[in-house]
Short mmCIF file of C-alpha atoms in Angstrom, two decimals:
data_model
loop_
_atom_site.label_atom_id
_atom_site.label_comp_id
_atom_site.label_asym_id
_atom_site.label_seq_id
_atom_site.Cartn_x
_atom_site.Cartn_y
_atom_site.Cartn_z
CA MET A 1 108.67 72.05 91.27
CA THR A 2 106.42 75.01 90.55
CA THR A 3 102.67 75.09 91.10
CA PRO A 4 100.65 75.03 87.84
CA PRO A 5 99.08 78.44 87.05
CA ALA A 6 95.51 77.11 87.21
CA ARG A 7 96.10 75.59 90.66
CA THR A 8 97.70 78.84 91.85
CA ALA A 9 94.69 80.85 90.72
CA SER A 10 92.33 78.39 92.41
CA THR A 11 94.29 78.54 95.64
CA ALA A 12 94.36 82.33 95.52
CA ASP A 13 90.59 82.42 94.99
CA LEU A 14 90.05 80.07 97.92
CA HIS A 15 92.21 82.20 100.18
CA ARG A 16 90.14 85.25 99.23
CA VAL A 17 86.95 83.37 100.10
CA VAL A 18 88.36 82.19 103.43
CA ASP A 19 89.56 85.71 104.20
CA ALA A 20 86.15 87.22 103.40
CA VAL A 21 84.35 84.63 105.54
CA TRP A 22 86.79 85.19 108.40
CA ARG A 23 86.30 88.96 108.30
CA MET A 24 82.52 88.49 108.53
CA GLU A 25 82.38 85.68 111.07
CA SER A 26 85.48 85.92 113.29
CA ALA A 27 84.04 88.41 115.79
CA ARG A 28 80.97 86.25 116.37
CA ILE A 29 83.09 83.10 116.77
CA VAL A 30 85.64 84.69 119.10
CA GLY A 31 82.82 86.33 121.05
CA ALA A 32 80.99 83.04 121.59
CA LEU A 33 84.18 81.28 122.64
CA THR A 34 85.11 84.10 125.03
CA ARG A 35 81.66 83.95 126.62
CA VAL A 36 82.14 80.26 127.41
CA THR A 37 85.87 80.11 128.18
CA GLY A 38 86.16 83.49 129.89
CA ASP A 39 89.59 83.89 128.24
CA VAL A 40 89.85 86.09 125.16
CA GLY A 41 93.34 84.82 124.38
CA LEU A 42 92.24 81.17 124.41
CA ALA A 43 89.13 82.08 122.43
CA GLU A 44 91.18 83.63 119.65
CA GLU A 45 93.54 80.63 119.55
CA LEU A 46 90.59 78.27 119.15
CA ALA A 47 89.06 80.41 116.43
CA GLN A 48 92.41 80.53 114.62
CA ASP A 49 92.54 76.72 114.77
CA ALA A 50 89.22 76.67 112.92
CA LEU A 51 90.62 79.05 110.30
CA VAL A 52 93.65 76.80 109.78
CA ALA A 53 91.32 73.82 109.40
CA ALA A 54 89.41 75.66 106.68
CA LEU A 55 92.60 76.42 104.78
CA GLU A 56 93.59 72.76 105.03
CA GLN A 57 90.23 71.12 104.23
CA TRP A 58 88.35 73.42 101.86
CA PRO A 59 90.75 72.93 98.93
CA GLY A 60 89.71 69.26 98.89
CA THR A 61 86.08 69.44 100.02
CA GLY A 62 85.09 72.79 98.58
CA VAL A 63 83.64 75.76 100.46
CA PRO A 64 80.65 74.60 102.56
CA ALA A 65 77.20 76.04 101.96
CA LYS A 66 77.32 77.78 105.34
CA PRO A 67 81.01 78.57 105.89
CA GLY A 68 80.40 80.60 109.04
CA ALA A 69 78.53 77.74 110.67
CA TRP A 70 81.31 75.36 109.60
CA LEU A 71 83.95 77.51 111.27
CA MET A 72 81.85 77.76 114.43
CA ALA A 73 81.39 73.98 114.53
CA ILE A 74 85.13 73.37 114.19
CA ALA A 75 85.86 76.00 116.84
CA LYS A 76 83.33 74.33 119.12
CA HIS A 77 85.05 70.95 118.76
CA ARG A 78 88.43 72.55 119.40
CA ALA A 79 87.01 74.20 122.53
CA ILE A 80 85.68 70.91 123.87
CA ASP A 81 89.01 69.21 123.13
CA SER A 82 90.74 71.99 125.04
CA PHE A 83 88.26 71.56 127.86
CA ARG A 84 89.06 67.87 128.05
CA ARG A 85 92.74 68.66 128.39
CA SER A 86 92.17 71.32 130.97
CA GLN A 87 93.48 70.80 134.45
CA ASN A 88 90.72 73.02 135.77
CA LEU A 89 87.72 70.75 135.24
CA VAL A 90 86.65 70.88 138.86
CA ARG A 91 86.90 74.69 138.99
CA LYS A 92 84.96 75.04 135.75
CA THR A 93 82.27 72.71 137.04
CA GLU A 94 81.99 74.59 140.34
CA GLU A 95 81.64 77.86 138.42
CA LEU A 96 78.75 76.31 136.53
CA GLY A 97 77.18 75.66 139.93
CA ARG A 98 76.90 71.88 139.51
CA ASP A 99 78.33 68.91 141.34
CA LEU A 100 80.99 66.98 139.47
CA VAL A 101 78.98 64.01 138.27
CA THR A 102 80.50 62.97 134.96
CA ARG A 103 82.88 64.57 132.51
CA GLU A 104 80.33 63.92 129.74
CA ALA A 105 77.63 65.94 131.51
CA VAL A 106 79.91 68.93 131.86
CA GLU A 107 81.00 68.68 128.23
CA GLU A 108 77.36 68.67 127.21
CA ASP A 109 76.89 71.92 129.15
CA TRP A 110 79.85 73.46 127.35
CA ALA A 111 78.60 72.27 123.97
CA ALA A 112 75.13 73.66 124.67
CA ALA A 113 76.59 77.00 125.72
CA LEU A 114 78.55 77.22 122.48
CA ASP A 115 75.45 76.33 120.45
CA GLU A 116 73.50 79.10 122.16
CA VAL A 117 73.19 82.21 120.03
CA VAL A 118 73.84 85.31 122.11
CA GLU A 119 73.38 88.47 120.03
CA ASP A 120 75.44 90.52 122.47
CA ASP A 121 78.60 88.43 121.98
CA VAL A 122 80.02 90.77 119.34
CA LEU A 123 79.13 93.86 121.36
CA ARG A 124 80.80 92.37 124.43
CA LEU A 125 83.87 91.62 122.32
CA VAL A 126 83.98 95.25 121.18
CA PHE A 127 83.80 96.46 124.77
CA ILE A 128 86.49 94.10 126.03
CA SER A 129 88.80 95.02 123.12
CA CYS A 130 88.41 98.72 123.96
CA HIS A 131 88.65 98.38 127.74
CA PRO A 132 90.29 101.41 129.41
CA VAL A 133 92.70 99.13 131.29
CA LEU A 134 94.56 98.87 127.97
CA SER A 135 96.67 101.59 126.38
CA ARG A 136 95.24 103.43 123.39
CA GLU A 137 97.62 101.62 121.02
CA ALA A 138 96.68 98.25 122.49
CA ARG A 139 92.97 98.98 122.15
CA VAL A 140 93.38 99.84 118.48
CA ALA A 141 95.44 96.74 117.76
CA LEU A 142 93.18 94.37 119.68
CA THR A 143 90.00 95.77 118.11
CA LEU A 144 91.37 95.29 114.60
CA ARG A 145 92.57 91.82 115.54
CA LEU A 146 89.56 90.43 117.42
CA VAL A 147 86.64 92.40 116.01
CA GLY A 148 87.98 93.28 112.58
CA GLY A 149 89.60 89.92 111.92
CA LEU A 150 92.78 91.51 110.53
CA THR A 151 96.05 89.63 110.72
CA THR A 152 98.95 90.87 112.81
CA GLU A 153 100.87 91.53 109.60
CA GLU A 154 98.04 93.66 108.18
CA ILE A 155 97.74 95.77 111.33
CA ALA A 156 101.50 96.24 111.60
CA ARG A 157 101.72 97.30 107.96
CA ALA A 158 98.84 99.75 108.35
CA PHE A 159 100.47 101.49 111.32
CA LEU A 160 104.05 101.19 110.05
CA VAL A 161 105.36 99.26 113.03
CA PRO A 162 107.37 96.02 112.99
CA GLU A 163 105.17 92.93 112.99
CA LYS A 164 107.02 91.58 116.04
CA THR A 165 106.28 94.79 117.96
CA LEU A 166 102.60 94.65 117.02
CA ALA A 167 102.37 90.96 117.96
CA GLN A 168 103.90 91.66 121.38
CA ARG A 169 101.46 94.53 121.88
CA ILE A 170 98.50 92.22 121.22
CA VAL A 171 99.86 89.47 123.49
CA ARG A 172 100.40 91.95 126.31
CA ALA A 173 96.89 93.33 125.83
CA LYS A 174 95.32 89.89 126.19
CA ARG A 175 97.42 89.13 129.25
CA THR A 176 96.42 92.45 130.78
CA LEU A 177 92.74 91.66 130.30
CA THR A 178 93.22 88.23 131.88
CA ALA A 179 95.22 89.58 134.81
CA ALA A 180 92.67 92.33 135.44
CA ARG A 181 89.87 89.74 135.27
CA VAL A 182 87.90 91.96 132.94
CA PRO A 183 84.43 90.38 132.69
CA PHE A 184 83.01 89.50 129.29
CA GLU A 185 79.91 91.62 129.61
CA THR A 186 78.19 94.70 128.32
CA PRO A 187 78.61 97.41 130.98
CA SER A 188 75.68 99.45 132.17
CA GLY A 189 75.02 102.91 133.58
CA PRO A 190 77.98 105.28 133.92
CA GLU A 191 80.43 102.51 133.02
CA PHE A 192 78.63 102.00 129.70
CA THR A 193 78.95 105.71 128.92
CA ALA A 194 82.67 105.66 129.73
CA ARG A 195 83.32 102.48 127.75
CA ILE A 196 81.32 103.52 124.67
CA ALA A 197 83.45 106.66 124.54
CA SER A 198 86.55 104.46 124.47
CA VAL A 199 85.06 102.32 121.69
CA LEU A 200 84.22 105.35 119.56
CA GLU A 201 87.68 106.82 120.14
CA VAL A 202 89.30 103.62 118.86
CA LEU A 203 87.19 103.57 115.71
CA TYR A 204 87.88 107.26 115.16
CA LEU A 205 91.65 106.72 115.52
CA ILE A 206 91.60 103.82 113.07
CA PHE A 207 89.63 105.85 110.52
CA ASN A 208 91.83 108.93 110.87
CA GLU A 209 95.01 106.94 110.34
CA GLY A 210 93.49 105.69 107.09
CA TYR A 211 92.18 109.09 106.03
CA SER A 212 95.43 110.97 106.65
CA ALA A 213 98.39 108.70 107.29
CA THR A 214 100.71 110.12 109.91
CA ALA A 215 103.84 108.71 108.27
CA GLY A 216 105.14 106.82 105.27
CA GLU A 217 104.77 107.23 101.55
CA ASP A 218 100.99 106.83 101.31
CA LEU A 219 98.78 109.84 101.92
CA VAL A 220 95.74 107.67 102.64
CA ARG A 221 95.13 104.03 103.56
CA PRO A 222 91.58 103.31 102.36
CA ALA A 223 91.52 99.82 103.90
CA LEU A 224 91.71 101.27 107.41
CA CYS A 225 88.89 103.72 106.62
CA GLN A 226 86.78 100.88 105.28
CA GLU A 227 87.44 98.70 108.33
CA ALA A 228 86.64 101.47 110.80
CA THR A 229 83.43 102.30 108.95
CA ARG A 230 82.42 98.63 108.80
CA LEU A 231 82.96 98.27 112.54
CA GLY A 232 81.02 101.49 113.11
CA ARG A 233 78.05 100.15 111.16
CA ILE A 234 78.14 96.94 113.22
CA LEU A 235 78.21 98.96 116.44
CA ALA A 236 75.32 101.15 115.25
CA GLY A 237 73.27 98.00 114.69
CA LEU A 238 74.12 96.70 118.15
CA VAL A 239 73.33 99.94 120.04
CA PRO A 240 70.89 101.78 117.72
CA GLU A 241 69.76 104.11 120.52
CA GLU A 242 73.22 105.71 120.90
CA ALA A 243 73.20 109.02 118.98
CA GLU A 244 76.98 109.46 119.03
CA VAL A 245 77.50 106.08 117.38
CA HIS A 246 75.37 107.27 114.46
CA GLY A 247 77.26 110.56 114.56
CA LEU A 248 80.60 108.79 114.16
CA VAL A 249 79.27 106.56 111.38
CA ALA A 250 77.96 109.66 109.60
CA LEU A 251 81.33 111.37 109.94
CA MET A 252 83.25 108.37 108.60
CA GLU A 253 80.86 107.78 105.68
CA ILE A 254 80.98 111.41 104.54
CA GLN A 255 84.72 111.76 104.99
CA ALA A 256 85.36 108.48 103.16
CA SER A 257 83.35 109.78 100.20
CA ARG A 258 86.26 112.16 99.43
CA LEU A 259 89.11 109.61 99.54
CA ALA A 260 89.45 109.19 95.77
CA ALA A 261 89.47 112.95 95.21
CA ARG A 262 92.17 113.59 97.84
CA ILE A 263 94.94 112.19 95.62
CA GLY A 264 95.88 113.57 92.20
CA ALA A 265 96.99 111.59 89.16
CA ASP A 266 100.60 112.17 90.21
CA GLY A 267 99.92 110.72 93.66
CA GLN A 268 100.18 114.08 95.37
CA ALA A 269 97.68 115.42 97.90
CA VAL A 270 94.77 117.52 96.63
CA THR A 271 93.39 120.10 99.05
CA LEU A 272 89.67 120.37 99.72
CA ALA A 273 89.47 123.60 97.72
CA ASP A 274 90.96 121.94 94.63
CA GLN A 275 89.14 118.61 94.77
CA ASP A 276 86.87 117.50 91.95
CA ARG A 277 83.57 117.24 93.79
CA THR A 278 82.04 115.12 91.04
CA ALA A 279 84.49 112.42 92.16
CA TRP A 280 83.01 112.34 95.65
CA ASP A 281 81.11 109.11 96.30
CA ARG A 282 77.44 110.11 96.43
CA VAL A 283 76.39 106.71 97.83
CA LEU A 284 78.64 107.18 100.87
CA ILE A 285 77.43 110.74 101.26
CA GLY A 286 73.83 109.51 101.21
CA ARG A 287 74.60 106.92 103.88
CA GLY A 288 76.37 109.53 105.97
CA LEU A 289 73.54 112.04 105.78
CA ALA A 290 71.05 109.29 106.73
CA ALA A 291 73.18 108.38 109.78
CA LEU A 292 73.39 112.06 110.73
CA ARG A 293 69.60 112.32 110.59
CA ARG A 294 69.34 109.35 112.95
CA ALA A 295 71.68 111.12 115.37
CA GLU A 296 69.71 114.36 115.10
CA ASP A 297 66.34 112.60 115.43
CA SER A 298 67.39 110.85 118.64
CA GLY A 299 66.44 113.91 120.66
CA ALA A 300 69.87 114.15 122.26
CA ALA A 301 72.19 117.08 121.62
CA LEU A 302 74.89 116.31 119.08
CA GLY A 303 78.15 115.24 120.66
CA PRO A 304 81.67 115.72 119.26
CA TYR A 305 81.28 113.15 116.49
CA GLY A 306 77.81 114.34 115.56
CA LEU A 307 79.02 117.94 115.33
CA GLN A 308 81.96 116.90 113.14
CA ALA A 309 79.53 114.96 110.95
CA ALA A 310 77.36 118.08 110.65
CA ILE A 311 80.43 120.01 109.51
CA ALA A 312 81.30 117.32 106.98
CA ALA A 313 77.69 117.44 105.76
CA CYS A 314 78.04 121.16 105.01
CA HIS A 315 80.94 120.36 102.68
CA ALA A 316 79.12 117.40 101.14
CA ARG A 317 76.04 119.46 100.30
CA ALA A 318 77.99 122.34 98.71
CA VAL A 319 78.73 122.28 94.98
CA SER A 320 81.85 124.39 95.44
CA VAL A 321 84.09 125.90 98.11
CA GLU A 322 82.58 129.32 97.46
CA GLU A 323 79.03 128.10 97.99
CA THR A 324 79.84 126.31 101.25
CA ASP A 325 78.01 127.61 104.32
CA TRP A 326 81.18 128.69 106.10
CA ALA A 327 79.33 130.73 108.71
CA ARG A 328 77.44 127.59 109.82
CA ILE A 329 80.68 125.60 109.84
CA ALA A 330 82.35 128.25 112.02
CA ALA A 331 79.39 128.11 114.42
CA LEU A 332 79.54 124.29 114.53
CA TYR A 333 83.26 124.43 115.29
CA GLU A 334 82.57 126.91 118.07
CA ALA A 335 80.07 124.47 119.59
CA LEU A 336 82.58 121.65 119.17
CA ALA A 337 85.28 123.72 120.87
CA GLU A 338 82.96 124.27 123.83
CA LEU A 339 82.64 120.50 124.23
CA THR A 340 86.20 119.43 123.61
CA ARG A 341 88.38 122.40 124.65
CA SER A 342 90.73 121.23 121.90
CA PRO A 343 93.28 123.58 120.31
CA VAL A 344 93.08 121.47 117.12
CA VAL A 345 89.36 122.24 116.92
CA GLU A 346 90.15 125.91 117.46
CA LEU A 347 92.60 125.74 114.56
CA ASN A 348 89.89 124.29 112.34
CA ARG A 349 87.51 127.00 113.51
CA ALA A 350 90.07 129.60 112.45
CA VAL A 351 90.01 128.19 108.92
CA ALA A 352 86.21 128.35 108.81
CA VAL A 353 86.23 131.89 110.21
CA SER A 354 88.73 132.95 107.54
CA ARG A 355 86.42 131.61 104.84
CA ALA A 356 83.36 133.26 106.33
CA TYR A 357 84.80 136.56 107.50
CA GLY A 358 88.19 136.99 105.83
CA ALA A 359 91.78 135.79 106.16
CA GLY A 360 92.61 138.52 108.67
CA ALA A 361 89.96 137.30 111.11
CA GLY A 362 91.24 133.75 110.76
CA LEU A 363 94.88 134.75 111.22
CA GLU A 364 94.01 136.52 114.46
CA LEU A 365 92.63 133.25 115.85
CA VAL A 366 95.61 131.25 114.59
CA ASP A 367 98.11 133.63 116.17
CA ALA A 368 96.29 133.26 119.48
CA LEU A 369 97.10 129.52 119.33
CA ALA A 370 100.84 130.00 118.80
CA GLY A 371 101.67 129.26 122.44
CA GLU A 372 99.48 126.16 122.79
CA PRO A 373 101.72 123.29 124.03
CA ALA A 374 99.56 120.70 122.24
CA LEU A 375 100.22 122.36 118.87
CA GLN A 376 103.99 122.57 119.18
CA GLY A 377 105.36 120.28 116.48
CA TYR A 378 101.91 119.99 114.85
CA HIS A 379 102.53 120.63 111.16
CA LEU A 380 99.02 121.89 110.42
CA LEU A 381 99.50 125.00 112.55
CA PRO A 382 102.18 126.50 110.26
CA THR A 383 100.31 125.09 107.26
CA VAL A 384 97.16 127.04 108.12
CA ARG A 385 99.12 130.13 109.05
CA GLY A 386 101.03 129.95 105.76
CA ASP A 387 97.79 129.65 103.80
CA LEU A 388 96.29 132.71 105.50
CA LEU A 389 99.46 134.76 105.08
CA GLU A 390 99.51 133.86 101.40
CA GLN A 391 95.92 135.03 101.02
CA LEU A 392 96.89 138.33 102.65
CA GLY A 393 99.77 138.79 100.22
CA ARG A 394 102.47 138.25 102.86
CA ARG A 395 104.29 135.73 100.68
CA ASP A 396 107.72 135.76 102.37
CA GLU A 397 106.16 134.92 105.73
CA ALA A 398 103.92 132.32 104.07
CA ARG A 399 106.94 130.61 102.49
CA GLU A 400 108.63 130.32 105.88
CA GLU A 401 105.50 128.76 107.40
CA PHE A 402 105.17 126.20 104.58
CA GLU A 403 108.84 125.28 104.94
CA ARG A 404 108.42 124.86 108.68
CA ALA A 405 105.35 122.68 108.16
CA ALA A 406 107.22 120.53 105.62
CA ALA A 407 109.97 119.93 108.17
CA LEU A 408 107.45 118.84 110.80
CA THR A 409 105.29 116.35 108.88
CA ARG A 410 106.32 112.69 108.71
CA ASN A 411 104.19 111.97 105.64
CA GLU A 412 106.21 112.20 102.46
CA ARG A 413 103.27 113.16 100.24
CA GLU A 414 102.30 116.03 102.52
CA ARG A 415 105.92 117.14 102.70
CA ALA A 416 106.12 117.33 98.90
CA LEU A 417 102.91 119.37 98.73
CA LEU A 418 104.11 121.82 101.36
CA ARG A 419 107.45 122.29 99.64
CA ASP A 420 105.63 123.00 96.39
CA ARG A 421 103.52 125.62 98.15
CA ALA A 422 106.62 127.20 99.63
CA ALA A 423 108.23 127.38 96.18
CA ALA A 424 105.06 128.88 94.71
CA CYS A 425 105.44 131.83 97.09
CA GLY A 426 108.48 132.89 95.07
CA PRO A 427 112.19 133.18 95.90
CA ARG A 428 113.45 134.72 99.10
CA LEU A 429 114.07 138.45 98.79
CA ASP A 430 117.37 138.06 100.66
CA ALA A 431 118.56 135.20 98.45
#
């Protein structure tokens, strides 16, 4: 028996509402539960129970006036039920520093702790999700799961890995945190500096995978960019004094403004030089420039993300490629290279130098990077070299570089673009 169309539409609408509420509230709920239980795995299970309850009850009762509070209340009851079943009542009571008087008294303490609003719960959840004890892949997955509220299926699809593999990665991450007894707290001093760097790296990785997919048929995955930016905005609100957080938010906002222009009507990639700048999202650019000003006004020197945001701002302010301040971009990349010692940054600097001072100057820098181990197998090295050779009229060499780049990339859209560029260089003279 099939579901009537009207009922199907209603159910679909309800699922969208539940999904939206979950995305907004899940981090706060999981954070509060983790603070009380001390177990991020158990906290997520309890929060998921509340989500299931919403899917079961809201179709009959309707969406409550305060859906987030409803989910928290259900999660609280599930937590207390779990506490009642726990075989560790004595240990929990001793940790609370009280004598075991009555089960009811202890349950009241738990209930009061869950009712308490602790603004740092979400921040603590961010820090525990991005703890250095976890691998980079695990940090990304756990952040999207616990803080972003994404399902395992969504994360697996975004990163083109089997759902079972992703699920195992998340389970192992939670077990690792439990085994390492990672405290649910906001670190301070040098540890805060180290951990905030890990958090920013995770958000940056998520955004970059959305902005330029490393594999698959899609050139971009806007949902990942949106999620990384949303999490960045949350983090900026939680630690407003951190200049690099604003720098990363600025970078993501400005870069995201170009997403629609990066893909042509045929689905192929559109290079920065050929993009329709009127299609860039001016609202996102405005937000990004405002975040960059906050980073600059902090009094601290711009870090890697702030410098990249400043570079993106140069592009955003220019009405055309020709009117871009390439000399400033080259100088910003030089400053960035001093901080990061990254050959990828040096490659980007070579592009800026070629725009500011000529293709020959850029090619000289690119050729100096030919032996860099980190760039072996990196498709953008031959891509950039091919572009510069083409500008210098060395079309046979350029074709070879574009063909090599096409063989290296795992993204099908990029591969098609590079093959087209190789073909545009003309036939081989020895053919």
